[in-house]
Structure formats: structure tokens, C-alpha cells
Short mmCIF file of C-alpha atoms (C1' of nucleotides) in Angstrom, two decimals:
data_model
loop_
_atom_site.label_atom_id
_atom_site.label_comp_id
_atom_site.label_asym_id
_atom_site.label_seq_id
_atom_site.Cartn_x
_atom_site.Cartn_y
_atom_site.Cartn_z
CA UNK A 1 64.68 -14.45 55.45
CA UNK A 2 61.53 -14.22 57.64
CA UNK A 3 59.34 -11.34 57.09
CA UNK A 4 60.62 -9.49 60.18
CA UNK A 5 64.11 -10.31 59.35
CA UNK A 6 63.44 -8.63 56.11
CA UNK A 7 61.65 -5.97 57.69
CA UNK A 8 64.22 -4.75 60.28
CA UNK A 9 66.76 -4.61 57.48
CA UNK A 10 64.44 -2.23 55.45
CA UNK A 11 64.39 -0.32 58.83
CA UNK A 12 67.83 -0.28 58.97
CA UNK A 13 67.93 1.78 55.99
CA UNK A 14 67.48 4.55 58.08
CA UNK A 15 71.09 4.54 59.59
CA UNK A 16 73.32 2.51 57.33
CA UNK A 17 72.72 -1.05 56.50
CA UNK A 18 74.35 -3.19 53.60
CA UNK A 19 70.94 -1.92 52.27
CA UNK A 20 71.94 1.51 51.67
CA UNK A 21 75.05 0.46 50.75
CA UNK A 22 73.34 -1.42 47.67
CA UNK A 23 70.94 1.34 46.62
CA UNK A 24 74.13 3.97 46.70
CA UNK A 25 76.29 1.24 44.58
CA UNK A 26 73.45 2.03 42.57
CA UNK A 27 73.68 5.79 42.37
CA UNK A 28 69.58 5.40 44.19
CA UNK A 29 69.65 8.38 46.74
CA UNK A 30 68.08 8.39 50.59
CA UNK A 31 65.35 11.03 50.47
CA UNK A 32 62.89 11.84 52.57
CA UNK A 33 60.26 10.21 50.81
CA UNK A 34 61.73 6.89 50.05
CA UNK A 35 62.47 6.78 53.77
CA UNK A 36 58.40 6.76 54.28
CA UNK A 37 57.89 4.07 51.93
CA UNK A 38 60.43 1.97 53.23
CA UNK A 39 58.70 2.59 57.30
CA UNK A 40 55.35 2.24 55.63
CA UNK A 41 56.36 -1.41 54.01
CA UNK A 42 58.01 -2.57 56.77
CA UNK A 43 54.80 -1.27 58.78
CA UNK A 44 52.37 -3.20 56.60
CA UNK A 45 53.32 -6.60 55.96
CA UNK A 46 50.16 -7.24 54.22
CA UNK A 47 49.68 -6.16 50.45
CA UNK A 48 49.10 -2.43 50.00
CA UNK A 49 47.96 -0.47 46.31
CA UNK A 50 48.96 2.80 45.64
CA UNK A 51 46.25 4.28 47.34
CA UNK A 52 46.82 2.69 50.38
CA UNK A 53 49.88 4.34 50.51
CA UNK A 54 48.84 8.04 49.25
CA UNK A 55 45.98 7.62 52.03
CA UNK A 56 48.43 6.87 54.57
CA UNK A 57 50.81 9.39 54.12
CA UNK A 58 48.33 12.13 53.58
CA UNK A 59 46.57 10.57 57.19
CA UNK A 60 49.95 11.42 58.43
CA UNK A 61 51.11 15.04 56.99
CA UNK A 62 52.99 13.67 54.38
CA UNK A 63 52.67 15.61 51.23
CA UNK A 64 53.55 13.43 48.24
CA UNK A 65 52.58 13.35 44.85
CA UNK A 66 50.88 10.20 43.51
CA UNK A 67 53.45 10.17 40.65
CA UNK A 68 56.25 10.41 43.15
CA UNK A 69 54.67 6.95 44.92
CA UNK A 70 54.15 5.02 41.50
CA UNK A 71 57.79 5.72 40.90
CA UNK A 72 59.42 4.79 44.28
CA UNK A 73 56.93 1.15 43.95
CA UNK A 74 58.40 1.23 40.23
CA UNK A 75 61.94 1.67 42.21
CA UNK A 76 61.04 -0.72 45.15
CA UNK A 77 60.34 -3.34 42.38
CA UNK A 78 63.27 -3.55 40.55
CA UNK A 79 65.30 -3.06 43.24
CA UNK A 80 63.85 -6.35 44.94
CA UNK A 81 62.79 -5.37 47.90
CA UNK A 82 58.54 -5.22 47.12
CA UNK A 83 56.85 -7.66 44.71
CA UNK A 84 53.09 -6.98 42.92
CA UNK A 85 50.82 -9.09 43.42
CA UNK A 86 46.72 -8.88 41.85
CA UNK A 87 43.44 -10.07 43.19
CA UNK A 88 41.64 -9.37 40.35
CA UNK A 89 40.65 -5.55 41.65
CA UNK A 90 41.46 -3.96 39.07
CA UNK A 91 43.87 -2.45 41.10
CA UNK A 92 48.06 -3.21 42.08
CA UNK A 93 48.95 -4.45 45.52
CA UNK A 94 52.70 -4.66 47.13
CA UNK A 95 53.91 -6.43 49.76
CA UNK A 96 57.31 -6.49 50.82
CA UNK A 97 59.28 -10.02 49.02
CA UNK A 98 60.84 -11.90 51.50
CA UNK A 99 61.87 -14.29 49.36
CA UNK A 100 59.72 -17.11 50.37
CA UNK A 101 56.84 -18.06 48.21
CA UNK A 102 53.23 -18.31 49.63
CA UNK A 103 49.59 -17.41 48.36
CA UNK A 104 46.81 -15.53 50.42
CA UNK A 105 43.05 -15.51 52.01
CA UNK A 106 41.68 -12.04 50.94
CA UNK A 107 38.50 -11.20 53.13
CA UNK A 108 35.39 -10.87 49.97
CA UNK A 109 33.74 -8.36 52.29
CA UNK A 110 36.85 -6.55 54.49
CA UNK A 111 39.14 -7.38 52.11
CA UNK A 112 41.70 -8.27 54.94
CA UNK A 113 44.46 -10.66 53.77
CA UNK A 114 46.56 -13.19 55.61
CA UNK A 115 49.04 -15.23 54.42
CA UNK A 116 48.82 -18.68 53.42
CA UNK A 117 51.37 -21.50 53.16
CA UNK A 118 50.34 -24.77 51.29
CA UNK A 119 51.06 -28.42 51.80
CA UNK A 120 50.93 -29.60 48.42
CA UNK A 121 53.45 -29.47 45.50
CA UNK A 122 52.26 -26.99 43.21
CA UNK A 123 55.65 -27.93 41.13
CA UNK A 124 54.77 -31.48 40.43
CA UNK A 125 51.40 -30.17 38.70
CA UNK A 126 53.35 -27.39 37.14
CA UNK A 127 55.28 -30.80 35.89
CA UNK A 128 52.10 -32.49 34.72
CA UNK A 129 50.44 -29.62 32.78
CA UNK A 130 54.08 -28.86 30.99
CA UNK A 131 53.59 -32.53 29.94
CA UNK A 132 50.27 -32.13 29.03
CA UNK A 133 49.98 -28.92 27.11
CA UNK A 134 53.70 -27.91 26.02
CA UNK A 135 53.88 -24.64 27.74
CA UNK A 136 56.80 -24.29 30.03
CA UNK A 137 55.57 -23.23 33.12
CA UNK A 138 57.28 -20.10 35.11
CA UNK A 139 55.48 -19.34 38.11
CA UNK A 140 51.77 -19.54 39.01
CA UNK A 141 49.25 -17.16 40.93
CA UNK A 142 47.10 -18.94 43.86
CA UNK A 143 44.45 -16.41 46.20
CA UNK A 144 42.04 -17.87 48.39
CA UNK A 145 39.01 -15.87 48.48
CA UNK A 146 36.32 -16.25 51.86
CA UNK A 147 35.54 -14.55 54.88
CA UNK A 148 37.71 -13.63 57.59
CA UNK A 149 36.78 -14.72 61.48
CA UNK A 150 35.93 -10.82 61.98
CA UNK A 151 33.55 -10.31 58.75
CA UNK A 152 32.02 -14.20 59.72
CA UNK A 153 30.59 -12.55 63.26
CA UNK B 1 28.55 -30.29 30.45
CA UNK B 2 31.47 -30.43 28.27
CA UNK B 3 32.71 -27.17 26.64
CA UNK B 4 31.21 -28.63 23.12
CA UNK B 5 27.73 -29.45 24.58
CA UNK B 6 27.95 -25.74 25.89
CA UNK B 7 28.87 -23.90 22.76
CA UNK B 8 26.38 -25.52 20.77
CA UNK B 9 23.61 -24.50 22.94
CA UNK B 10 24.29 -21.14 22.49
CA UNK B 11 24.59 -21.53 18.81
CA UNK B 12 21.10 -23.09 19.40
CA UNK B 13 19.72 -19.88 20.69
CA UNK B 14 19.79 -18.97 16.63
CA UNK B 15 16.93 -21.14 16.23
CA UNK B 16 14.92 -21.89 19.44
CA UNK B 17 16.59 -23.70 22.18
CA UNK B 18 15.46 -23.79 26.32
CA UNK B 19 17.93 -21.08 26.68
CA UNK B 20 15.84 -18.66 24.14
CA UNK B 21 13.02 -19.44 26.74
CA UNK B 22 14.95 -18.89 29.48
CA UNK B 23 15.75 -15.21 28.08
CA UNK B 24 12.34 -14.93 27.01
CA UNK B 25 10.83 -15.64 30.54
CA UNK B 26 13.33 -13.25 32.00
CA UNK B 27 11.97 -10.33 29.61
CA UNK B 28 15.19 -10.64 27.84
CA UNK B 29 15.44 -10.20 23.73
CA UNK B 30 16.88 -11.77 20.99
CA UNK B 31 18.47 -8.88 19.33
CA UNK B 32 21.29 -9.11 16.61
CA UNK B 33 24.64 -8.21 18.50
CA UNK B 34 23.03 -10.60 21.23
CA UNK B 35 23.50 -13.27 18.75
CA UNK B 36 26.54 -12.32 17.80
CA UNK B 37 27.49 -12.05 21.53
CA UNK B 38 26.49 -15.77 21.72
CA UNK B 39 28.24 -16.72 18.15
CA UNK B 40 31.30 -15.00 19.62
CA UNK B 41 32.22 -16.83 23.02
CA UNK B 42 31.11 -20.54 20.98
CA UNK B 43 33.70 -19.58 18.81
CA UNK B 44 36.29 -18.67 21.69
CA UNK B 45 36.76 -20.91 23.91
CA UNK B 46 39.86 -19.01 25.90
CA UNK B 47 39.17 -16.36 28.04
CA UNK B 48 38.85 -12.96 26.07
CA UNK B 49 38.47 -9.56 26.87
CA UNK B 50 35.94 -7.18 26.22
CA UNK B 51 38.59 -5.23 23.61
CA UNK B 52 38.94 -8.23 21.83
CA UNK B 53 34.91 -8.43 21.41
CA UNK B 54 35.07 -5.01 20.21
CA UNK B 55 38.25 -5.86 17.92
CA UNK B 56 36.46 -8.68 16.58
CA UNK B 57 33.65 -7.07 16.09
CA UNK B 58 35.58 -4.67 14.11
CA UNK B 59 36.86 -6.80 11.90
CA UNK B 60 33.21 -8.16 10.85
CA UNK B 61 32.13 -5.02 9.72
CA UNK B 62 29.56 -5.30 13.32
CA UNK B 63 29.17 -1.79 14.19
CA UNK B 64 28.65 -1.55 17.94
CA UNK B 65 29.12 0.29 20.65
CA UNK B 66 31.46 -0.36 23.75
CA UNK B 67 28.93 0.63 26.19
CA UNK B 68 26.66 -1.81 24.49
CA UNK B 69 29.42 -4.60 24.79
CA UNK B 70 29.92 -3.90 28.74
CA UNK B 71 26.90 -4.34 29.21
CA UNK B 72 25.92 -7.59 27.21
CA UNK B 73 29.27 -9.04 28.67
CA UNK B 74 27.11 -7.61 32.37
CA UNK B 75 23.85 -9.76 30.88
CA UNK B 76 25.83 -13.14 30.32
CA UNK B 77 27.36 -13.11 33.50
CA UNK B 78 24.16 -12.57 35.01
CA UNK B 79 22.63 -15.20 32.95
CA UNK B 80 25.38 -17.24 33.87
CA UNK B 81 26.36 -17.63 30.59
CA UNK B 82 30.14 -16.77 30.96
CA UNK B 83 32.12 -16.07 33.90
CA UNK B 84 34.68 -13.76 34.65
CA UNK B 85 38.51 -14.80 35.40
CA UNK B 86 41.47 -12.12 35.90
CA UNK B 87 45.43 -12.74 35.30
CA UNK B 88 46.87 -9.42 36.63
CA UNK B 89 47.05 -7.45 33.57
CA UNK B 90 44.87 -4.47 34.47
CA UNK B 91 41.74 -5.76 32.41
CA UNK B 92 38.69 -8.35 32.97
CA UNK B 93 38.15 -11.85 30.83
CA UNK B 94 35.32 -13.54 30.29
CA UNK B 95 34.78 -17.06 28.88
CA UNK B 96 31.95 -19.62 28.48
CA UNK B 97 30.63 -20.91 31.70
CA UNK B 98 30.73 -24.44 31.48
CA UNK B 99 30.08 -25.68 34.76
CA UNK B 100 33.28 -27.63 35.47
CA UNK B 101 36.03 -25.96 37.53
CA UNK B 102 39.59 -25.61 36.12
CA UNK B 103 42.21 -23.60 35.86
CA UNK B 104 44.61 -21.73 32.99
CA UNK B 105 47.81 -21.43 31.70
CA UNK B 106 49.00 -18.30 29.89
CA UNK B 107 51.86 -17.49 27.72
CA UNK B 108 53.68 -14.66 29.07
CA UNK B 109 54.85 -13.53 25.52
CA UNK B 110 51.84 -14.02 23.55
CA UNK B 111 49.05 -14.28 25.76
CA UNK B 112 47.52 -17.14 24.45
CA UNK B 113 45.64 -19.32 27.00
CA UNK B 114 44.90 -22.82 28.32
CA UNK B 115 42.87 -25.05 30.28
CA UNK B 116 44.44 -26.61 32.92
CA UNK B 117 42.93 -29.34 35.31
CA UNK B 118 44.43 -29.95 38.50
CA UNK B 119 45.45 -33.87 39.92
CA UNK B 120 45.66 -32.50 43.55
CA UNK B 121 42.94 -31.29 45.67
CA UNK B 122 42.73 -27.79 46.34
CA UNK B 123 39.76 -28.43 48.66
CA UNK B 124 41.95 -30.37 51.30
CA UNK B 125 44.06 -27.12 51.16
CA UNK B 126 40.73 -24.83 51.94
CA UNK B 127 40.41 -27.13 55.02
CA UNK B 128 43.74 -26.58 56.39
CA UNK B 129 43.39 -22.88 55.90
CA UNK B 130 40.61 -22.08 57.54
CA UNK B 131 41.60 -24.44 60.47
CA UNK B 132 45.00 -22.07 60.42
CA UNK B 133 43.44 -18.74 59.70
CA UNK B 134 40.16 -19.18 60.66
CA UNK B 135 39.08 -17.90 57.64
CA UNK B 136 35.74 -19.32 55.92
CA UNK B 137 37.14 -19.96 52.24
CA UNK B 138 34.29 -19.52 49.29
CA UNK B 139 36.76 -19.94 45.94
CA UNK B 140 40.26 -19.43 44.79
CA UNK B 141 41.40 -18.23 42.07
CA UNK B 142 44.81 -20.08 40.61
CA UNK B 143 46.60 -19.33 37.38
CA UNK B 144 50.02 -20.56 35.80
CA UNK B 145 52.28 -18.62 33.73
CA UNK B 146 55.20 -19.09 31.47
CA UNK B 147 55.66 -19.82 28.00
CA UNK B 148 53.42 -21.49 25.00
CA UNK B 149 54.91 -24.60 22.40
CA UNK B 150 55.03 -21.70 19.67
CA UNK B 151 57.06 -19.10 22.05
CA UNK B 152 59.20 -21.18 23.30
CA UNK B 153 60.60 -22.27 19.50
"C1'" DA C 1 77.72 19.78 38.14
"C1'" DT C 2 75.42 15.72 37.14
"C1'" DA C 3 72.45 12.58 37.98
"C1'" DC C 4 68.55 11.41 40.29
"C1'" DC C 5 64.15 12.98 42.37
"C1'" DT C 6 59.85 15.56 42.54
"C1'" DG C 7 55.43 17.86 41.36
"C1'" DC C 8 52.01 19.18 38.17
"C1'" DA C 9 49.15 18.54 34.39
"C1'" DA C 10 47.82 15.78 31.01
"C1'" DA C 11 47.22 11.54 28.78
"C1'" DC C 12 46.23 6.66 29.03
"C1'" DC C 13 43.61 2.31 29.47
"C1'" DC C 14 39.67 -0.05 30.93
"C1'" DT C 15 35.12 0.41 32.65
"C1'" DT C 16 30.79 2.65 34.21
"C1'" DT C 17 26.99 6.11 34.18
"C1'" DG C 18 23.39 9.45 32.54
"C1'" DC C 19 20.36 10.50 29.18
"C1'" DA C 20 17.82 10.42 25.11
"C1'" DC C 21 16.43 7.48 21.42
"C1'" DT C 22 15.13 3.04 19.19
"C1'" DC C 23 13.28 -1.31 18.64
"C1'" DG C 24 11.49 -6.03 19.73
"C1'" DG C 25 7.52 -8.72 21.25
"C1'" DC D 1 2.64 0.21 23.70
"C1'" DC D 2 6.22 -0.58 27.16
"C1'" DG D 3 10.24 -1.91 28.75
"C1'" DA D 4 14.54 -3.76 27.20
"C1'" DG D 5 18.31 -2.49 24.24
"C1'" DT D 6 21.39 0.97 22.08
"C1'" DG D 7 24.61 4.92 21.13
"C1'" DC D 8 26.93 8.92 22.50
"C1'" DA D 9 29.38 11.72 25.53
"C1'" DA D 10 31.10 12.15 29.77
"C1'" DA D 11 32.96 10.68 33.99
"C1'" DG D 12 35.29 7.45 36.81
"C1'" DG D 13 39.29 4.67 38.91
"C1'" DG D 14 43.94 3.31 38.52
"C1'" DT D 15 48.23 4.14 36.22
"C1'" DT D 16 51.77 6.29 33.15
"C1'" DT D 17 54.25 10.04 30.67
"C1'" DG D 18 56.36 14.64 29.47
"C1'" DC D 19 58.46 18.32 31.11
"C1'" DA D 20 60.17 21.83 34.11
"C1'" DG D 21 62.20 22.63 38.41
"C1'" DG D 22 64.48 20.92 42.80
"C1'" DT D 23 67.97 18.37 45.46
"C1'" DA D 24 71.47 14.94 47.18
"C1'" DT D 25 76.19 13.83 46.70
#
DNA sequence: ATACCTGCAAACCCTTTGCACTCGG
DNA sequence: CCGAGTGCAAAGGGTTTGCAGGTAT
């Protein structure tokens, strides 16, 4: 699933896509606010914290508690359809999971992100270090860190 | 400079080593939980957290302050005696700085940590982004995950 | 009616700051 | 002596929890 692919189906959630289907299988109810989050993720494909998403809401007349939005990205993560990821803020960021795995180039001084899609076989050295130091591997966490074209004017 | 050669020249700062100058000429002291800020990180190699200074600390009947360990963990980075590195879980790490780039792997379960150096070359991959992105790339940050020999028993 | 959902306040964890005091060189 | 170092309390940012009240189905 591409992003947009992914994103128009969270979009469809709004009338009544396989989507809704799953969340009602699921005794997960269609309110008002979960609605916003789903428009705002499928609005930002980037990574977004919390605060993003308070900011944005509130920017836009919608009055939500911050406990409220920890608990529908505590929702949208089990359910799938958002994944954490960290740069080492000391804050969360989301960002809609489409499934496919990449990395990112966050912006030191904008902190703009884009995605990025490697070449190389991360696996094989997931292979190598297994060999060399026991551990079985999982998953790994790669961020490029630099200056984006606007930020290098 | 190998991780060894490191360590023991901060032990050497007991007695009276080039670094001890190097303090000295920055108008920086040789004061006890400065020592055992240096006796500390030769003795732990992995990255550890400030908590665990503190809980170590603890245990050794040194009575100090967590303010006062911020900010000696704040001196040593300046110094560049110890760099910071992150794994997503909400708190910083610091370990020796020995010069030589690498990477970790950490136990999901038990949190124990190791060094990990790569075979391929992420640098090749800093190329290709910024010719895609048009990013200018500075570092990256890249982490493994998954399970230690002992947790996996 | 029965879950789930929401808001509010408070607690939580990690880290930083302000201020007065102490101590090393 | 002077400026670096220290402790204490408080505040700060991000996140979680407990509990009462509200709402979708």
C-alpha cells in the first residue's frame, strides 16, 4: 500500500470503508474526534507528536483534551493504522504505517522530515551482528540528520 | 583510540594526566564526584543514563545531587568526554567518547547494550540522499533492537 | 443499558533553572 | 579571593492515570 492508498482508505472512514467495518468488529466507535485524527493523519504524511496535533486542532476550533489525543494515538497504534517513531527529542512522533519500511532526513534546524528509502541491505548486517554478538535482531532504527534545501539557503 | 586506551585516560586524571591540564586550562576542577564521574563511565562502557549514575551512586554510599549529575553529564559532553546517543525510550544516554563511530544493539527485554560496527557504508547512502532529497546530511543516528544471548534462553 | 469515550486534575518521569552557599586553586 | 561547583526547591516539557460524567449503538 502506497501512502496515498493508505491515506484515502483512512479517509474513507468517513462514509463506510472495510475500515470502519474493522474498528466496529472491534466494538471501537466513530466519534467526532477520532474522525479529526484520522483527516489530520491522512493530512500529514510526515511524523507528527502530540503537540502537533493539540496545536492543530486548537488552530482549527477543535476543542480536545490532551488526554483524549494520547488515547486515540494509544488507539491508532494498536489498531495499526499509525506507528511511533523517535528522533531522540525527547518527544513521540506518528506517522501513518503504510506498511512499507523506510528511515528519514529530519531538518537539525526546521526540523522538516522527508522520507528516505535505502539501497543497501540492512538485513544482511542485521545477519552479521546476530553472528557476531548473539543477540537476535528484531528491527532497527535509522534517521538521517542534516539540513534541508530550504534551511541550506 | 580504542575504548581501553580511552578509559584509562580518564582513570589517569586520578593522578595527573594531559586531560587534568586540559581541565585545568579551561578553569575546570578536580573535585571528588568529578572523579567519580570519570571512575564511573571507565567502568561502563555501554551507554547509561543519568538515573543509573544516580543509582550507582546510591549504591556507593556517594551522596549527590541530581542537579549536580545533569550538569557534570552537561561538562563531559562539552569536554567531549562522552557523547550522547538516544533509543526511543523517553530518556538520554551517555557513554565514553571514543572517537570511532559505531553503532548499538539493545535487548528489548533487558536493556542491555552492544557495540555494533557496520560492513556497509552508510556514507554512500548520505550521497544518494541528498542527491534525492536535496538534503545536506551531517550524521545519522542507527540502532538495532531485539533480543540478548541471556533473553533469548 | 453497556461499553466505550471524554474531560479534568493530578501524578509521573526525566530534565532544567534560580538562587544561595561552599569550596578548590 | 574569585569563580567554579554544589544542593535544594521549584518549574518545565512530555506523558500517563484515576475517576466522574457523557455518548454511541
Amino acid at each position: 500500500l502506497t501512502l496515498e492508498e493508505r491515506a484515502i482508505k483512512i479517509i474513507q472512514m468517513n462514509a463506510g470503508s472495510d475500515l470502519t467495518e474493522k474498528l466496529k468488529s472491534l466494538d471501537h466507535r466513530i466519534t467526532p474526534i477520532r474522525r479529526h485524527m484520522f483527516k489530520f493523519f491522512s493530512d500529514n504524511p510526515s511524523p507528527v507528536s502530540a503537540i502537533d496535533i493539540l496545536d492543530n486542532f486548537s488552530s482549527l476550533g477543535i476543542d480536545v483534551n490532551k488526554t483524549t489525543v494520547y488515547r486515540e494515538i494509544e488507539f491508532l497504534v494498536k489498531s495499526g493504522i499509525i506507528q511511533e517513531v523517535e528522533f531522540g527529542e525527547g518527544k513521540k512522533r506518528y506517522e501513518v504505517d503504510t506498511g512499507r519500511h523506510h528511515h528519514h532526513v529530519i531538518c537539525l534546524n526546521c526540523k522538516t522530515i522527508a522520507d528516505v528509502e535505502l539501497e543497501v541491505d540492512l538485513h544482511k548486517e542485521e545477519k552479521l551482528i546476530e553472528a557476531k554478538t548473539g543477540f537476535k535482531v528484531k528491527n532497527h532504527s535509522l534517521e538521517f540528520f542534516g539540513l534541508c534545501p530550504n534551511c541550506l539557503k
